CSV table of C-alpha atoms and ligand atoms in Angstrom, one decimal:
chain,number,residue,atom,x,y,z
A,180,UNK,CA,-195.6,-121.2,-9.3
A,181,UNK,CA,-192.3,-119.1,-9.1
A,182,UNK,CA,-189.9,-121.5,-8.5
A,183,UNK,CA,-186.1,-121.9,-9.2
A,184,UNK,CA,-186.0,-123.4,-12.8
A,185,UNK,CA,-190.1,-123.3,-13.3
A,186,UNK,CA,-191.1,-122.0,-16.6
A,187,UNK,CA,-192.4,-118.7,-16.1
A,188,UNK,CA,-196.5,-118.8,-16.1
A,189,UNK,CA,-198.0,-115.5,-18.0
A,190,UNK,CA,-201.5,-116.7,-17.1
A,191,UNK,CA,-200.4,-116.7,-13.0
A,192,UNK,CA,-198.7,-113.7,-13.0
A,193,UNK,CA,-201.6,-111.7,-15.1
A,194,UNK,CA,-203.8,-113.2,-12.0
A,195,UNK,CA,-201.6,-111.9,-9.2
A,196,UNK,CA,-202.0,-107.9,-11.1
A,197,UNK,CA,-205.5,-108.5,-11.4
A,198,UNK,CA,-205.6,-109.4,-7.9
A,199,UNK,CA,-203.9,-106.7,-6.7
A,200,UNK,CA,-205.0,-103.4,-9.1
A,201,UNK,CA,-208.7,-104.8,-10.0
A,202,UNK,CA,-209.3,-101.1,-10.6
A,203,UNK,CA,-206.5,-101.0,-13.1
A,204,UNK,CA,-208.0,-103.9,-15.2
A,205,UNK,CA,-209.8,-104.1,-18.0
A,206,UNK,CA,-212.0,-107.4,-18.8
A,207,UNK,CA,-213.1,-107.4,-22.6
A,208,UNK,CA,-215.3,-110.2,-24.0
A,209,UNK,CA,-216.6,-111.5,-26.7
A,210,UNK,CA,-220.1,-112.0,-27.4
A,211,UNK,CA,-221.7,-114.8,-29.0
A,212,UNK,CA,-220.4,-118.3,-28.2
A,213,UNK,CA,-218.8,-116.9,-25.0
A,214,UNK,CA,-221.0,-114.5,-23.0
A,215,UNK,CA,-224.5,-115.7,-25.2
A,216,UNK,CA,-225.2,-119.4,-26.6
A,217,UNK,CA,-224.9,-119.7,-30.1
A,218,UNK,CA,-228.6,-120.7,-31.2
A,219,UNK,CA,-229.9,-121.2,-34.9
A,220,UNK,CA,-231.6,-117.4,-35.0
A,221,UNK,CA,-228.8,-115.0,-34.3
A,222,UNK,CA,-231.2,-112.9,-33.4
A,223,UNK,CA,-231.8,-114.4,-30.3
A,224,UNK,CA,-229.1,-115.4,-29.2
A,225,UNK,CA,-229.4,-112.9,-25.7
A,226,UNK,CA,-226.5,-112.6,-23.4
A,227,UNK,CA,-226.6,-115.3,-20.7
A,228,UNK,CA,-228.1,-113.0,-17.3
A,229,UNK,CA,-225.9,-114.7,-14.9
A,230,UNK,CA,-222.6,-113.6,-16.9
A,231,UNK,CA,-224.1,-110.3,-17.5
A,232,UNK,CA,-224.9,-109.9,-13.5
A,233,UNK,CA,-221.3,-110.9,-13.1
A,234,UNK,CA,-219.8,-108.5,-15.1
A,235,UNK,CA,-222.0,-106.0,-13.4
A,236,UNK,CA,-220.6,-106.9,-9.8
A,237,UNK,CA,-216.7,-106.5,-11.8
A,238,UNK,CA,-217.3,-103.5,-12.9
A,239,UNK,CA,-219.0,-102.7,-9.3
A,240,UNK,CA,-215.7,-103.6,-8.2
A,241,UNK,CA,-213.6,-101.1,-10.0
A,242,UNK,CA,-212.4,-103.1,-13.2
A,243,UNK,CA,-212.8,-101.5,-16.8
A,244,UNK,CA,-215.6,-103.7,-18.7
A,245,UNK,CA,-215.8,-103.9,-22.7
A,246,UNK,CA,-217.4,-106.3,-24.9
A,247,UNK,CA,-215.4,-106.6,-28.1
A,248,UNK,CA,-217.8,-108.2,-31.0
A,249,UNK,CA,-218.4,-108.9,-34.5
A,250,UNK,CA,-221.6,-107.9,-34.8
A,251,UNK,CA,-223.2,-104.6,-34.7
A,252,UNK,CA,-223.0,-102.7,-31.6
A,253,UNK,CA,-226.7,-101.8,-31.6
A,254,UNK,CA,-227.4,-105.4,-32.2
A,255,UNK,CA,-225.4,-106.4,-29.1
A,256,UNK,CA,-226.2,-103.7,-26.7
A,257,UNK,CA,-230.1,-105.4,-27.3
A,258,UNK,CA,-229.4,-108.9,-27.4
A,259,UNK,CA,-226.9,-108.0,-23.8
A,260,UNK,CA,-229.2,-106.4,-22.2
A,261,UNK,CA,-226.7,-104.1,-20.5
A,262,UNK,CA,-228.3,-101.1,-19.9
A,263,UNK,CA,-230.4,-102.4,-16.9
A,264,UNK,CA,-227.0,-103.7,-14.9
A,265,UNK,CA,-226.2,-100.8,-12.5
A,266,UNK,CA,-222.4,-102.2,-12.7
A,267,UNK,CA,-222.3,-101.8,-16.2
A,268,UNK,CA,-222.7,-98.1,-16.7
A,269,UNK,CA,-219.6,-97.1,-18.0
A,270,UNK,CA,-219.2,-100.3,-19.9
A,271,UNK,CA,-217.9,-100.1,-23.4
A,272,UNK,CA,-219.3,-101.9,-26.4
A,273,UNK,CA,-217.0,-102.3,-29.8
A,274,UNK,CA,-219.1,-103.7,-32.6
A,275,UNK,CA,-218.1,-104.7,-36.0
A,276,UNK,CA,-214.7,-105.6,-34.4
A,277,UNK,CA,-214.0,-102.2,-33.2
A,278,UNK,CA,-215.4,-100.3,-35.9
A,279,UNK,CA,-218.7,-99.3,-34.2
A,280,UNK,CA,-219.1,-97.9,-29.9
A,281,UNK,CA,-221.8,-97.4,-27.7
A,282,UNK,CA,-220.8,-96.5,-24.3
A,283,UNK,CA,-223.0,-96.8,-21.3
A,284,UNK,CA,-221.9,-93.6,-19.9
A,285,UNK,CA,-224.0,-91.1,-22.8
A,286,UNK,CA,-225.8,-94.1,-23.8
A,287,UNK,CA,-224.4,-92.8,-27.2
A,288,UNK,CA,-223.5,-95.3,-30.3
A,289,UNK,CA,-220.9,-94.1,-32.8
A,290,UNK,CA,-221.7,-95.5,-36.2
A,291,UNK,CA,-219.6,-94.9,-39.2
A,292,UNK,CA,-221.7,-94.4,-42.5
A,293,UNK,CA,-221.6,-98.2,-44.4
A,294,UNK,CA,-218.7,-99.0,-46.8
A,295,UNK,CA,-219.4,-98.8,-50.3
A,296,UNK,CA,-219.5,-101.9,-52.3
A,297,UNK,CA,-221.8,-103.3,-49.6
A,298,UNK,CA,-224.4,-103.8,-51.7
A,299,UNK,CA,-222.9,-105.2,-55.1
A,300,UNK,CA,-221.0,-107.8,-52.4
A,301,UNK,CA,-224.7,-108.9,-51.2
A,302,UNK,CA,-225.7,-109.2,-55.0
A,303,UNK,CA,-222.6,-111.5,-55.9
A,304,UNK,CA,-223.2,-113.9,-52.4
A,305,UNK,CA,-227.0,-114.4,-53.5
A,306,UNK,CA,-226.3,-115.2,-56.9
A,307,UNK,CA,-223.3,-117.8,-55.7
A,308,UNK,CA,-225.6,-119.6,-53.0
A,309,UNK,CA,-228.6,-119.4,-55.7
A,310,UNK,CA,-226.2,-121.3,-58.2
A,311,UNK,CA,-224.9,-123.7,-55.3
A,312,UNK,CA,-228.1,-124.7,-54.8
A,313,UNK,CA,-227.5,-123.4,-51.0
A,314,UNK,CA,-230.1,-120.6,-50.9
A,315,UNK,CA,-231.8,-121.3,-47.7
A,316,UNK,CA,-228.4,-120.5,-45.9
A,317,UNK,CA,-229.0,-117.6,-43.3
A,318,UNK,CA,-227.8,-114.3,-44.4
A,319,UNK,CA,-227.0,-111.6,-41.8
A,320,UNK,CA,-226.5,-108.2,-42.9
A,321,UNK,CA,-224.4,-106.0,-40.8
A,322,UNK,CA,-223.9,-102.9,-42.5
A,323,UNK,CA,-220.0,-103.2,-43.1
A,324,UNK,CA,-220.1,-106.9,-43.4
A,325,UNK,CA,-222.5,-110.4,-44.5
A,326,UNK,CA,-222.5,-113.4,-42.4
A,327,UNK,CA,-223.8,-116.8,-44.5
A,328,UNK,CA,-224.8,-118.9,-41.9
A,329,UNK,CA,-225.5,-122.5,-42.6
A,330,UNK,CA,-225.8,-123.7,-38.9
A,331,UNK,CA,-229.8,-124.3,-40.5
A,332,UNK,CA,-229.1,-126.1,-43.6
A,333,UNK,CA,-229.8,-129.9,-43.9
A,334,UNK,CA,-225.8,-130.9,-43.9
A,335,UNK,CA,-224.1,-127.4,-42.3
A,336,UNK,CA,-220.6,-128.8,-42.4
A,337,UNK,CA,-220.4,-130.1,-46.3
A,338,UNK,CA,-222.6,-126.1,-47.2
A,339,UNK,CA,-219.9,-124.5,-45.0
A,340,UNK,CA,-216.4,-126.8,-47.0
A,341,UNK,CA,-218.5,-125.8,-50.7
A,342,UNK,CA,-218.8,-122.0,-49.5
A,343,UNK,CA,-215.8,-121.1,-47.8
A,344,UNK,CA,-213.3,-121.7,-50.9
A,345,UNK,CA,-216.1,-119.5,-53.1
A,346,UNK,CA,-216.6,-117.0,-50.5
A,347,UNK,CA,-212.9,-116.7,-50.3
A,348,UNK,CA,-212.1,-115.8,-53.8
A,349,UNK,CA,-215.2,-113.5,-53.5
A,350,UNK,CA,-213.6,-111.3,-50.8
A,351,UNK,CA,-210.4,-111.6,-52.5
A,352,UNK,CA,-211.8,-110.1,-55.6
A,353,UNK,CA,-213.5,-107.3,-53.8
A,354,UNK,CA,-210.4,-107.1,-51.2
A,355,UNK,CA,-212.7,-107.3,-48.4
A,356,UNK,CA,-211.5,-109.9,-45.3
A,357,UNK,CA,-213.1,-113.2,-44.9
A,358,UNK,CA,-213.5,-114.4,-41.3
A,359,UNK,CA,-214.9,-118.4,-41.1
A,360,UNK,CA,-216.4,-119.0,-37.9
A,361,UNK,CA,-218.7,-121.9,-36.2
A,362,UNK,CA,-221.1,-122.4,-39.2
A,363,UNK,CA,-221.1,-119.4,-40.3
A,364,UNK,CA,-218.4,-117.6,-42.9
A,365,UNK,CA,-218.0,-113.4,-42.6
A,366,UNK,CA,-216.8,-111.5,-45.6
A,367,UNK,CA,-216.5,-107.8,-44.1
A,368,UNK,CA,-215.1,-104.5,-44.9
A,369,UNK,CA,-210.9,-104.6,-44.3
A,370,UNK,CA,-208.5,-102.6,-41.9
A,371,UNK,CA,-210.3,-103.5,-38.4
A,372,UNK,CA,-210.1,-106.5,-36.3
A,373,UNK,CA,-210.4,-107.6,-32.0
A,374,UNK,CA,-206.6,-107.1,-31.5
A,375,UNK,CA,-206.0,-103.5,-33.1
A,376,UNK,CA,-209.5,-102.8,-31.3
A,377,UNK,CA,-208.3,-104.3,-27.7
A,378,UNK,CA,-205.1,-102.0,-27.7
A,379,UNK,CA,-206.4,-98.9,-29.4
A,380,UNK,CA,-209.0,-99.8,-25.8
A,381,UNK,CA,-206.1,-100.8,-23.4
A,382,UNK,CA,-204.7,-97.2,-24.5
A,383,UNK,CA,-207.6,-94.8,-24.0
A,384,UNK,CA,-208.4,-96.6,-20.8
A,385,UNK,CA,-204.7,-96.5,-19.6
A,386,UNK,CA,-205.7,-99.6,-17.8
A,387,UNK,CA,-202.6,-101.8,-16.7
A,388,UNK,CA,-203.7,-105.7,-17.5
A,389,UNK,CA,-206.3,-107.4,-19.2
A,390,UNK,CA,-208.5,-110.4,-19.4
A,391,UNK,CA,-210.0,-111.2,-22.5
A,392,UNK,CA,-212.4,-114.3,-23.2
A,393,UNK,CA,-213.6,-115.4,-26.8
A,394,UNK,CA,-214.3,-118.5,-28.2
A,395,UNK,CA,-213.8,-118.6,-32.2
A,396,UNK,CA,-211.2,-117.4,-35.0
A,397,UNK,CA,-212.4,-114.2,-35.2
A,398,UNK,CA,-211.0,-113.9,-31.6
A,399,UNK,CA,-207.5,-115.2,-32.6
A,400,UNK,CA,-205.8,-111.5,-33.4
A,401,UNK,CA,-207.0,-110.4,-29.8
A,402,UNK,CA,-205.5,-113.1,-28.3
A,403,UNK,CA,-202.4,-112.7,-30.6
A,404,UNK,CA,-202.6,-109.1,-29.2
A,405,UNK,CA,-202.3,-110.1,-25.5
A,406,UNK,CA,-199.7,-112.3,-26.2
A,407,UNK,CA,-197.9,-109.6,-27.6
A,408,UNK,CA,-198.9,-107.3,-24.7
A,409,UNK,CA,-197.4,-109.7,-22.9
A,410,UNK,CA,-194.2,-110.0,-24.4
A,411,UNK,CA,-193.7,-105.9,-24.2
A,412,UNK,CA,-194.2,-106.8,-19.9
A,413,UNK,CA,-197.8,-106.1,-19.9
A,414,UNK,CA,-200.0,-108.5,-18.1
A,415,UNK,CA,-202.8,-110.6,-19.9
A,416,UNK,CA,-204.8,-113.4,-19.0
A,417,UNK,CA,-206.9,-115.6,-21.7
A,418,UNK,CA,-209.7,-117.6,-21.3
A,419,UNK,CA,-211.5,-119.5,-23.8
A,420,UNK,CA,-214.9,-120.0,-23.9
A,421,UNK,CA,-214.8,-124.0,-25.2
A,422,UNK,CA,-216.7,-125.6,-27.6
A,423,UNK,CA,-216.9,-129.4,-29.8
A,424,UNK,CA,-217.2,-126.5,-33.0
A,425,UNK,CA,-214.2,-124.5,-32.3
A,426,UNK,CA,-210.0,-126.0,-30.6
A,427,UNK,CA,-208.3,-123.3,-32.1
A,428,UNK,CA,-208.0,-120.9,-28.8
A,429,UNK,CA,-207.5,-123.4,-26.7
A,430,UNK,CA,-203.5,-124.2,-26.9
A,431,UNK,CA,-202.6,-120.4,-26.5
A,432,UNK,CA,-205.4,-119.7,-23.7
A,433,UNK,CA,-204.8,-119.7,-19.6
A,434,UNK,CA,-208.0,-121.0,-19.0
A,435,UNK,CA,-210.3,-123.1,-20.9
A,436,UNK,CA,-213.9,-123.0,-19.9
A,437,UNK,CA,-216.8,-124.9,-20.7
A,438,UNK,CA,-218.8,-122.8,-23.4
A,439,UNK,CA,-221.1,-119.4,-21.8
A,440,UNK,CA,-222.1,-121.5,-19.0
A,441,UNK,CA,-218.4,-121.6,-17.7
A,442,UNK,CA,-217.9,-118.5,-18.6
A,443,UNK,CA,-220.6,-117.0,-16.4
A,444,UNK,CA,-219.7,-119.6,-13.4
A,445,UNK,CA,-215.9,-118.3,-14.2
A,446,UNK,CA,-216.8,-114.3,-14.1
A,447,UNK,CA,-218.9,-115.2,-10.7
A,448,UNK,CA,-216.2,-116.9,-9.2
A,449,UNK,CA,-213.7,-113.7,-9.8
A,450,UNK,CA,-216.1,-111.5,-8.7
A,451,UNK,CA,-216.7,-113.5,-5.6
A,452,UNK,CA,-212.7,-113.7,-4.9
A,453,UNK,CA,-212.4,-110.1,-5.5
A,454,UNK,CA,-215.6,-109.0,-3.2
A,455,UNK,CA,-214.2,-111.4,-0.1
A,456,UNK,CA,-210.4,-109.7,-1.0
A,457,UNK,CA,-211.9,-106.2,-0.6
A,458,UNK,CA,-213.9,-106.7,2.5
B,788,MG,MG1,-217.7,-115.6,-30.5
């Protein structure tokens, strides 16, 4: 609402653009936790179909769709099943937060060689779980980065308080980045994260707004990035994908929707007011 005196509402005015210039909007997502359940094998956590089907139908209707992730690009163009969506063919896929593309349009992925170090890193985390007694936690090895899940271990929140203070000083020491997450802590390989990613994106693309949806810390510089979009007059909306594991989006989002599940019923719902605004 626009009235005299009313605090001005980013989040209402981003909606009124996308609206209006669907075809100059760009939607980027996360993946897991906000367009796939997070389940104990990360392997399978898939994308949810009815999401997937509704980002289809957006990008049928002109907008610019990207799915901005942590985890390998390969990995994610699998577990999202994109390349059967007819909507989706010139969707973009940033993996490793932006250091790693697929696009739908050549079907080609662009793959930077792994950092070095990567394997003396892995060495050091085995030995520090093996001498925390916290072996069993899941390790996910990602090429530039290694996630140590312990979603799986017997008490996941007291493994994830010994670990992250040890992981920590382990990235330090290497100078690599640490990124905690819902039961799971990332050390990767510096210089990259979602919010350089999302405007290096918004650039190339030369689209005018964006949504973006995530749902965990390592969403918080894209978010920080729209904000700042916003500040510079370009409009953003943000929607977090909401969780009992994760509050840390939610002040600074427009929208706060209940886990994948709302966010597939949200993307339906825009592509349904979209469709009946076009015909
Ligand atoms: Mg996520």
């Amino acid at each position: 609402m626009s009235a005299a005196g009313a605090v001005p509402d980013p989040g209402i005015d981003a909606m009124r653009a996308i609206m209006q210039w669907p075809d100059k909007t760009m939607i980027a997502v996360d993946f897991d936790g906000t367009l796939a359940p997070i389940v104990d094998d990360p392997d399978r956590a898939f994308g949810d179909p009815r999401a997937i089907a509704a980002l289809g139908r957006l990008g049928g209707l002109g907008l610019t769709i990207a799915v901005i992730t942590g985890r390998p690009a390969r990995t994610v163009v699998r577990l999202g099943r994109f390349t059967s969506v007819p909507g989706l063919r010139n969707m973009i896929v940033l993996g490793q937060y932006g250091v790693e593309r697929w696009d739908a349009a050549t079907g080609e992925f662009s793959i930077p060689p792994e950092p070095d170090g990567i394997d003396a890193l892995t060495a050091e985390v085995d030995q520090l779980l093996a001498s925390l007694d916290l072996s069993d936690a899941r390790l996910e090895h990602k090429g530039r980065a290694i996630g140590v899940h312990t979603r799986e271990l017997a008490n996941p929140r007291a493994a994830f308080e010994t670990l992250l203070p040890r992981l920590n000083d382990l990235a330090e020491r290497h100078r690599w980045a640490i990124e905690p997450g819902k039961n799971v802590i990332e050390i990767r390989a510096p210089g990259m994260d979602k919010g350089v990613a999302l405007r290096s994106l918004i650039e190339e693309t030369g689209v005018r707004q964006v949504i973006f949806a995530g749902d965990d810390l390592g969403d918080l510089p894209a978010f920080r990035m729209v904000q700042n979009l916003r500040a510079e007059g370009f409009p953003g909306l943000l929607v977090c994908s909401a969780s009992h594991e994760e509050d840390a989006l939610t002040e600074i989002s427009d929208l706060i929707v209940s886990g994948p599940d709302g966010v597939a019923e949200w993307l339906g719902r825009l592509a349904d007011s979209l469709a009946a605004r076009r015909s």
